[in-house]
Amino acid sequence: MRIAHSRWSHALVAGLLLAGCKSSKDKEPAPPAQATATPAAPKPAPAPVPTPASVTDATLSFVEDSRDGKCRWEQQTPPGEPRTVFTVSAQCSGVKLAWSADGKEGLIHVAAQDEDGQPGTWRVDLATGKGTPLPLPTLGTLGALGFDSQGRPLALMEDVISLEDLLPAHLKVVKTGEGENETKEILFEGKRYPMALDGLPGLAHAFRLEGGAWKRIETKDTSYGWDYAADVRALDAYDAMGPTPEKLEAAAREALKPVAEDAPELAQLNAVQQTSDTGNWKQLETLGGPLYAWESQDGEFPVLSMPVRLTGAKGLLEPEGLDLREAISVSTRGEWVLFRGQGSDDEHVARLWNVKTNKLVTSRIANTWVTFWPKPSGSAASTPAPVAGPTPP
């Protein structure tokens, strides 16, 4: 028997299939929700990089012995108190100082002492006050210490011939000719150098610290031990070296000029009682006007001394409270003048004078170098500093 197909059977089957598919889709699980990203913790701010203390026109540098027998390198901006930059476990004897041009580093050398301590040389970070021992070259003895323009330490060494019969092993004296025609030369590493006729002959060597080792960069003939000796200053490296107390002192001397014979102040200056029979007046330019000091010529060499006169609103005036005698030195920066000399109590003193107010600002005993603290290269030419009353030494 044959069964007849219903007219709606195909439609029914298709509908059921569609319904099944829809039901199956309704049962699919929903996609998982995306996790929210946790923001990263902020990185801690970098620690500030230490920088050296600011330097004004009035900032001073000096060294002094502490009560516990140590040598302290001090920095002071009056009227503030001194700040210890670095301390050496030895007395302040034979001290040499130097600054890098950028003002970030310094060098301090203390001559060897018989007492217990740690004499030697240190390279000092002027921002942190931390020092690193710096062994020196072994050729000769130290004559000067400093930095070159790139901040590399320089050691200028003295190689002196005291007696020809007791020459160091690395030197020889070569004689040429006889009698009045005899000449002598110093033989060093296969090269001959002229031998000085005055003073003690010798050589000067310049060493530069490169990669942690000293490299000799220059050698020249020179002389030692007499008034006109060039010593290590004969080296080109000395001229290129950054600030040291010795170079600051030399620059201050060069800044002094003779008072012109037709200067209107000369008659008033000549009326002042001088400390020597022969000499002349020297002039130093300051922001407050010319400063005048008497230069004595009684001895073999001219010596700057009292009296001193400053330019005031009503003419020349004698600085009150200066109280110096015998040899003095004078340097100026901005509105400040630094006097150094022997006081009435026979102690060496340094006095800081302000030419704008014409007042003594600070005074201290100065048995060793007292100078203006050099400004970093590129800093302002003149930075104002506060003014205070005199401070007892």
mmCIF file of N, CA and C in Angstrom, residues 62-116:
data_model
loop_
_atom_site.group_PDB
_atom_site.id
_atom_site.type_symbol
_atom_site.label_atom_id
_atom_site.label_comp_id
_atom_site.label_asym_id
_atom_site.label_seq_id
_atom_site.Cartn_x
_atom_site.Cartn_y
_atom_site.Cartn_z
ATOM 1 N N PHE A 62 89.907 78.780 52.574
ATOM 2 C CA PHE A 62 91.074 78.760 53.449
ATOM 3 C C PHE A 62 91.194 77.396 54.097
ATOM 4 N N VAL A 63 92.346 77.109 54.636
ATOM 5 C CA VAL A 63 92.548 75.880 55.407
ATOM 6 C C VAL A 63 92.976 76.274 56.809
ATOM 7 N N GLU A 64 92.618 75.443 57.780
ATOM 8 C CA GLU A 64 93.020 75.727 59.160
ATOM 9 C C GLU A 64 93.127 74.432 59.936
ATOM 10 N N ASP A 65 93.999 74.452 60.936
ATOM 11 C CA ASP A 65 94.169 73.293 61.807
ATOM 12 C C ASP A 65 93.049 73.255 62.831
ATOM 13 N N SER A 66 92.474 72.077 63.019
ATOM 14 C CA SER A 66 91.442 71.910 64.041
ATOM 15 C C SER A 66 92.100 71.531 65.364
ATOM 16 N N ARG A 67 91.333 71.561 66.418
ATOM 17 C CA ARG A 67 91.879 71.263 67.740
ATOM 18 C C ARG A 67 92.320 69.813 67.874
ATOM 19 N N ASP A 68 91.757 68.922 67.048
ATOM 20 C CA ASP A 68 92.143 67.510 67.120
ATOM 21 C C ASP A 68 93.296 67.186 66.173
ATOM 22 N N GLY A 69 94.005 68.221 65.695
ATOM 23 C CA GLY A 69 95.200 67.986 64.898
ATOM 24 C C GLY A 69 94.954 67.678 63.441
ATOM 25 N N LYS A 70 93.771 67.982 62.926
ATOM 26 C CA LYS A 70 93.462 67.720 61.525
ATOM 27 C C LYS A 70 93.457 69.019 60.719
ATOM 28 N N CYS A 71 93.592 68.872 59.417
ATOM 29 C CA CYS A 71 93.584 70.021 58.521
ATOM 30 C C CYS A 71 92.239 70.068 57.809
ATOM 31 N N ARG A 72 91.558 71.200 57.948
ATOM 32 C CA ARG A 72 90.225 71.344 57.354
ATOM 33 C C ARG A 72 90.260 72.368 56.226
ATOM 34 N N TRP A 73 89.723 71.976 55.100
ATOM 35 C CA TRP A 73 89.542 72.897 53.971
ATOM 36 C C TRP A 73 88.163 73.524 54.136
ATOM 37 N N GLU A 74 88.122 74.856 54.271
ATOM 38 C CA GLU A 74 86.885 75.551 54.599
ATOM 39 C C GLU A 74 86.444 76.475 53.460
ATOM 40 N N GLN A 75 85.126 76.638 53.371
ATOM 41 C CA GLN A 75 84.517 77.610 52.461
ATOM 42 C C GLN A 75 83.592 78.498 53.283
ATOM 43 N N GLN A 76 83.674 79.805 53.051
ATOM 44 C CA GLN A 76 82.850 80.733 53.830
ATOM 45 C C GLN A 76 82.351 81.868 52.946
ATOM 46 N N THR A 77 81.049 82.130 53.044
ATOM 47 C CA THR A 77 80.447 83.297 52.411
ATOM 48 C C THR A 77 79.942 84.197 53.520
ATOM 49 N N PRO A 78 80.701 85.235 53.891
ATOM 50 C CA PRO A 78 80.260 86.129 54.972
ATOM 51 C C PRO A 78 78.916 86.783 54.629
ATOM 52 N N PRO A 79 78.050 86.956 55.646
ATOM 53 C CA PRO A 79 78.299 86.794 57.078
ATOM 54 C C PRO A 79 78.062 85.383 57.601
ATOM 55 N N GLY A 80 77.889 84.398 56.726
ATOM 56 C CA GLY A 80 77.662 83.033 57.168
ATOM 57 C C GLY A 80 78.904 82.417 57.796
ATOM 58 N N GLU A 81 78.701 81.304 58.481
ATOM 59 C CA GLU A 81 79.792 80.600 59.144
ATOM 60 C C GLU A 81 80.554 79.744 58.131
ATOM 61 N N PRO A 82 81.819 79.422 58.412
ATOM 62 C CA PRO A 82 82.580 78.540 57.521
ATOM 63 C C PRO A 82 81.950 77.164 57.423
ATOM 64 N N ARG A 83 82.094 76.557 56.261
ATOM 65 C CA ARG A 83 81.606 75.197 56.003
ATOM 66 C C ARG A 83 82.796 74.329 55.625
ATOM 67 N N THR A 84 82.971 73.214 56.336
ATOM 68 C CA THR A 84 84.094 72.321 56.058
ATOM 69 C C THR A 84 83.836 71.550 54.771
ATOM 70 N N VAL A 85 84.749 71.670 53.834
ATOM 71 C CA VAL A 85 84.630 70.977 52.551
ATOM 72 C C VAL A 85 85.249 69.588 52.629
ATOM 73 N N PHE A 86 86.435 69.521 53.254
ATOM 74 C CA PHE A 86 87.138 68.240 53.340
ATOM 75 C C PHE A 86 88.107 68.312 54.506
ATOM 76 N N THR A 87 88.361 67.166 55.133
ATOM 77 C CA THR A 87 89.252 67.089 56.286
ATOM 78 C C THR A 87 90.338 66.058 56.038
ATOM 79 N N VAL A 88 91.571 66.435 56.361
ATOM 80 C CA VAL A 88 92.718 65.548 56.218
ATOM 81 C C VAL A 88 93.283 65.282 57.600
ATOM 82 N N SER A 89 93.627 64.038 57.873
ATOM 83 C CA SER A 89 94.175 63.664 59.181
ATOM 84 C C SER A 89 95.660 63.986 59.259
ATOM 85 N N ALA A 90 95.974 65.246 59.147
ATOM 86 C CA ALA A 90 97.348 65.739 59.256
ATOM 87 C C ALA A 90 97.282 67.235 59.485
ATOM 88 N N GLN A 91 98.383 67.837 59.861
ATOM 89 C CA GLN A 91 98.413 69.272 60.065
ATOM 90 C C GLN A 91 98.452 70.002 58.724
ATOM 91 N N CYS A 92 98.011 71.260 58.738
ATOM 92 C CA CYS A 92 97.986 72.067 57.510
ATOM 93 C C CYS A 92 99.390 72.606 57.234
ATOM 94 N N SER A 93 100.256 71.751 56.756
ATOM 95 C CA SER A 93 101.623 72.141 56.446
ATOM 96 C C SER A 93 101.910 71.805 54.985
ATOM 97 N N GLY A 94 102.470 72.780 54.260
ATOM 98 C CA GLY A 94 102.772 72.548 52.851
ATOM 99 C C GLY A 94 101.536 72.250 52.032
ATOM 100 N N VAL A 95 100.425 72.925 52.334
ATOM 101 C CA VAL A 95 99.151 72.636 51.659
ATOM 102 C C VAL A 95 99.160 73.202 50.238
ATOM 103 N N LYS A 96 98.682 72.408 49.315
ATOM 104 C CA LYS A 96 98.427 72.863 47.947
ATOM 105 C C LYS A 96 96.967 72.579 47.625
ATOM 106 N N LEU A 97 96.301 73.554 46.987
ATOM 107 C CA LEU A 97 94.898 73.424 46.625
ATOM 108 C C LEU A 97 94.722 73.695 45.139
ATOM 109 N N ALA A 98 93.645 73.176 44.579
ATOM 110 C CA ALA A 98 93.324 73.439 43.176
ATOM 111 C C ALA A 98 91.842 73.191 42.964
ATOM 112 N N TRP A 99 91.293 73.860 41.948
ATOM 113 C CA TRP A 99 89.886 73.702 41.587
ATOM 114 C C TRP A 99 89.777 73.368 40.104
ATOM 115 N N SER A 100 88.790 72.541 39.751
ATOM 116 C CA SER A 100 88.491 72.329 38.335
ATOM 117 C C SER A 100 87.739 73.544 37.813
ATOM 118 N N ALA A 101 87.800 73.743 36.500
ATOM 119 C CA ALA A 101 87.187 74.938 35.913
ATOM 120 C C ALA A 101 85.682 74.972 36.128
ATOM 121 N N ASP A 102 85.025 73.796 36.148
ATOM 122 C CA ASP A 102 83.573 73.769 36.333
ATOM 123 C C ASP A 102 83.163 73.858 37.796
ATOM 124 N N GLY A 103 84.127 73.913 38.716
ATOM 125 C CA GLY A 103 83.823 74.074 40.131
ATOM 126 C C GLY A 103 83.300 72.829 40.814
ATOM 127 N N LYS A 104 83.382 71.675 40.157
ATOM 128 C CA LYS A 104 82.817 70.454 40.742
ATOM 129 C C LYS A 104 83.827 69.632 41.523
ATOM 130 N N GLU A 105 85.111 69.829 41.237
ATOM 131 C CA GLU A 105 86.138 69.023 41.896
ATOM 132 C C GLU A 105 87.255 69.914 42.433
ATOM 133 N N GLY A 106 87.948 69.381 43.415
ATOM 134 C CA GLY A 106 89.105 70.059 43.965
ATOM 135 C C GLY A 106 90.210 69.068 44.243
ATOM 136 N N LEU A 107 91.392 69.585 44.462
ATOM 137 C CA LEU A 107 92.544 68.783 44.860
ATOM 138 C C LEU A 107 93.139 69.404 46.111
ATOM 139 N N ILE A 108 93.546 68.572 47.044
ATOM 140 C CA ILE A 108 94.237 69.062 48.236
ATOM 141 C C ILE A 108 95.426 68.156 48.504
ATOM 142 N N HIS A 109 96.562 68.788 48.741
ATOM 143 C CA HIS A 109 97.783 68.050 49.059
ATOM 144 C C HIS A 109 98.336 68.592 50.364
ATOM 145 N N VAL A 110 98.704 67.699 51.257
ATOM 146 C CA VAL A 110 99.337 68.067 52.522
ATOM 147 C C VAL A 110 100.687 67.385 52.565
ATOM 148 N N ALA A 111 101.746 68.162 52.821
ATOM 149 C CA ALA A 111 103.095 67.613 52.820
ATOM 150 C C ALA A 111 103.244 66.548 53.903
ATOM 151 N N ALA A 112 104.158 65.639 53.694
ATOM 152 C CA ALA A 112 104.382 64.551 54.644
ATOM 153 C C ALA A 112 104.791 65.106 56.000
ATOM 154 N N GLN A 113 104.225 64.516 57.051
ATOM 155 C CA GLN A 113 104.479 64.954 58.420
ATOM 156 C C GLN A 113 105.174 63.844 59.199
ATOM 157 N N ASP A 114 105.895 64.255 60.237
ATOM 158 C CA ASP A 114 106.524 63.266 61.109
ATOM 159 C C ASP A 114 105.512 62.658 62.066
ATOM 160 N N GLU A 115 104.453 63.426 62.379
ATOM 161 C CA GLU A 115 103.452 62.934 63.308
ATOM 162 C C GLU A 115 102.563 61.892 62.621
ATOM 163 N N ASP A 116 101.807 61.190 63.441
ATOM 164 C CA ASP A 116 100.847 60.233 62.891
ATOM 165 C C ASP A 116 99.789 60.980 62.095
#
